[in-house]
mmCIF file of C-alpha atoms in Angstrom:
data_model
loop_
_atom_site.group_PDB
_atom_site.id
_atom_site.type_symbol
_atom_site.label_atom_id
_atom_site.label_comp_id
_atom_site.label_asym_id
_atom_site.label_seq_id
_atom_site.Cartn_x
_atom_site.Cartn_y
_atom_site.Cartn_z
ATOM 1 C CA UNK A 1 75.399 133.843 7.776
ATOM 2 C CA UNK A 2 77.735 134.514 5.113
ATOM 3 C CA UNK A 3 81.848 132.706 6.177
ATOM 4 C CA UNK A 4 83.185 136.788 6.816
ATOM 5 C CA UNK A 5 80.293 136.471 9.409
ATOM 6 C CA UNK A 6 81.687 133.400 10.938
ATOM 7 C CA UNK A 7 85.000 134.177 11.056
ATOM 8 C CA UNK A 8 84.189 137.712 12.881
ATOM 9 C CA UNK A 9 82.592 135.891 15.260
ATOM 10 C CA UNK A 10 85.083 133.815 15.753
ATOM 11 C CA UNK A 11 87.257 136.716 16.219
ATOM 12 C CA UNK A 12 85.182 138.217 18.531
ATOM 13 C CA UNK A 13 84.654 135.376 21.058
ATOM 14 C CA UNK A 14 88.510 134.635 20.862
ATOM 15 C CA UNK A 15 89.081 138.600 22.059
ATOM 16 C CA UNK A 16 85.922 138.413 24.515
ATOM 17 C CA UNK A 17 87.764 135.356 26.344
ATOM 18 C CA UNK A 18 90.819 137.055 26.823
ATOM 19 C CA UNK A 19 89.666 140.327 27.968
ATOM 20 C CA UNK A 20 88.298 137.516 30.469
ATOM 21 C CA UNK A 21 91.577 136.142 31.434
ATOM 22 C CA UNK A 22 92.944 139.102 31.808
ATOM 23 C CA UNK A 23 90.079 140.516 34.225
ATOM 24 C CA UNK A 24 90.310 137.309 35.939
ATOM 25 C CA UNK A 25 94.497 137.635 36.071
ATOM 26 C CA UNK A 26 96.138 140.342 36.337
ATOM 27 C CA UNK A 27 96.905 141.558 39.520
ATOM 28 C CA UNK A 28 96.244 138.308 41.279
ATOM 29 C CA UNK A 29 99.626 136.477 42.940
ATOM 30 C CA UNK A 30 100.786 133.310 40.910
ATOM 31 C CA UNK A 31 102.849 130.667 41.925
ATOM 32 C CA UNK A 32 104.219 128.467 38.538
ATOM 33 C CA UNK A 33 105.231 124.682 38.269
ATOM 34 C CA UNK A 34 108.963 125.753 38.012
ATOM 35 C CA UNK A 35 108.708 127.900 41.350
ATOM 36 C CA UNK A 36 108.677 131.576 40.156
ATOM 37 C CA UNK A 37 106.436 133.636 42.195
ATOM 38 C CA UNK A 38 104.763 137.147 41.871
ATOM 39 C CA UNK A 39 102.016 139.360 40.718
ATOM 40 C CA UNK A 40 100.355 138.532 37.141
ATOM 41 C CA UNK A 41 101.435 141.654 35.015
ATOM 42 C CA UNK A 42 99.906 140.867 31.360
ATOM 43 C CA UNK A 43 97.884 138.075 29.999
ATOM 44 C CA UNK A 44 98.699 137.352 26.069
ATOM 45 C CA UNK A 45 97.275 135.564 23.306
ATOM 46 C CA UNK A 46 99.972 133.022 21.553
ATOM 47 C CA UNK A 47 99.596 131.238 18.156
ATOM 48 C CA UNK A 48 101.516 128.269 19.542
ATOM 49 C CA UNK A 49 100.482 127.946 23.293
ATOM 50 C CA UNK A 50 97.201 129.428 23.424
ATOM 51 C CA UNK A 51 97.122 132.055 26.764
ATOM 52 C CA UNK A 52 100.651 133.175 28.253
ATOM 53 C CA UNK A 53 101.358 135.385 31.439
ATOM 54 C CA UNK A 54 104.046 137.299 32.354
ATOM 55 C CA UNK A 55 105.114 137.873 36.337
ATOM 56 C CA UNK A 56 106.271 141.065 37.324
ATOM 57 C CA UNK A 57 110.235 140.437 38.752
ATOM 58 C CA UNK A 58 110.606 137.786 36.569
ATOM 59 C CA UNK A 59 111.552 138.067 32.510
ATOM 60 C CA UNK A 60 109.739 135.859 29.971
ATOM 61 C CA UNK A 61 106.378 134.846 29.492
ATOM 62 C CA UNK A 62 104.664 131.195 30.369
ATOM 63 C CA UNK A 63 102.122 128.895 28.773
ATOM 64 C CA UNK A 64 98.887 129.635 31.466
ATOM 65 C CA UNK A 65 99.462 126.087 31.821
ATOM 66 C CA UNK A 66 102.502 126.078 34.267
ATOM 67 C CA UNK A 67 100.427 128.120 37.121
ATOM 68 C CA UNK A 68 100.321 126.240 39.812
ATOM 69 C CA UNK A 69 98.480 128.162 42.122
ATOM 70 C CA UNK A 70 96.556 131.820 41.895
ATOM 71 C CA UNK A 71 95.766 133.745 45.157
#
């Protein structure tokens, strides 16, 4: 396996996981640490933070690590 192969792979499980998350997410009610409530509209993939949702009412996205709670 040649290092193009690795880094496709790479690549490939990085999209496969959030094709996950966002399967597992959106739609779903969410509840964050700083109180804002609502329906999970779009899961993204950040440099910086790793995964980040969005909540539909609300403007902004959030680190996946602020939900609280996921109904």
């Amino acid at each position: 396996m040649t290092m193009s192969d690795d880094w496709t792979k790479r690549a490939t499980n990085i999209l496969r996981e959030l094709h996950a998350a966002e399967t597992e997410l959106i739609g779903r009610g969410a509840i964050l640490t700083d109180g804002k409530a609502g329906t999970v509209d779009h899961v993204f993939l950040d440099e910086v933070h790793g995964l980040r949702i969005s909540i539909g009412g609300h403007d902004g996205k959030w680190p996946i690590s602020t939900l609280k709670l996921l109904d």
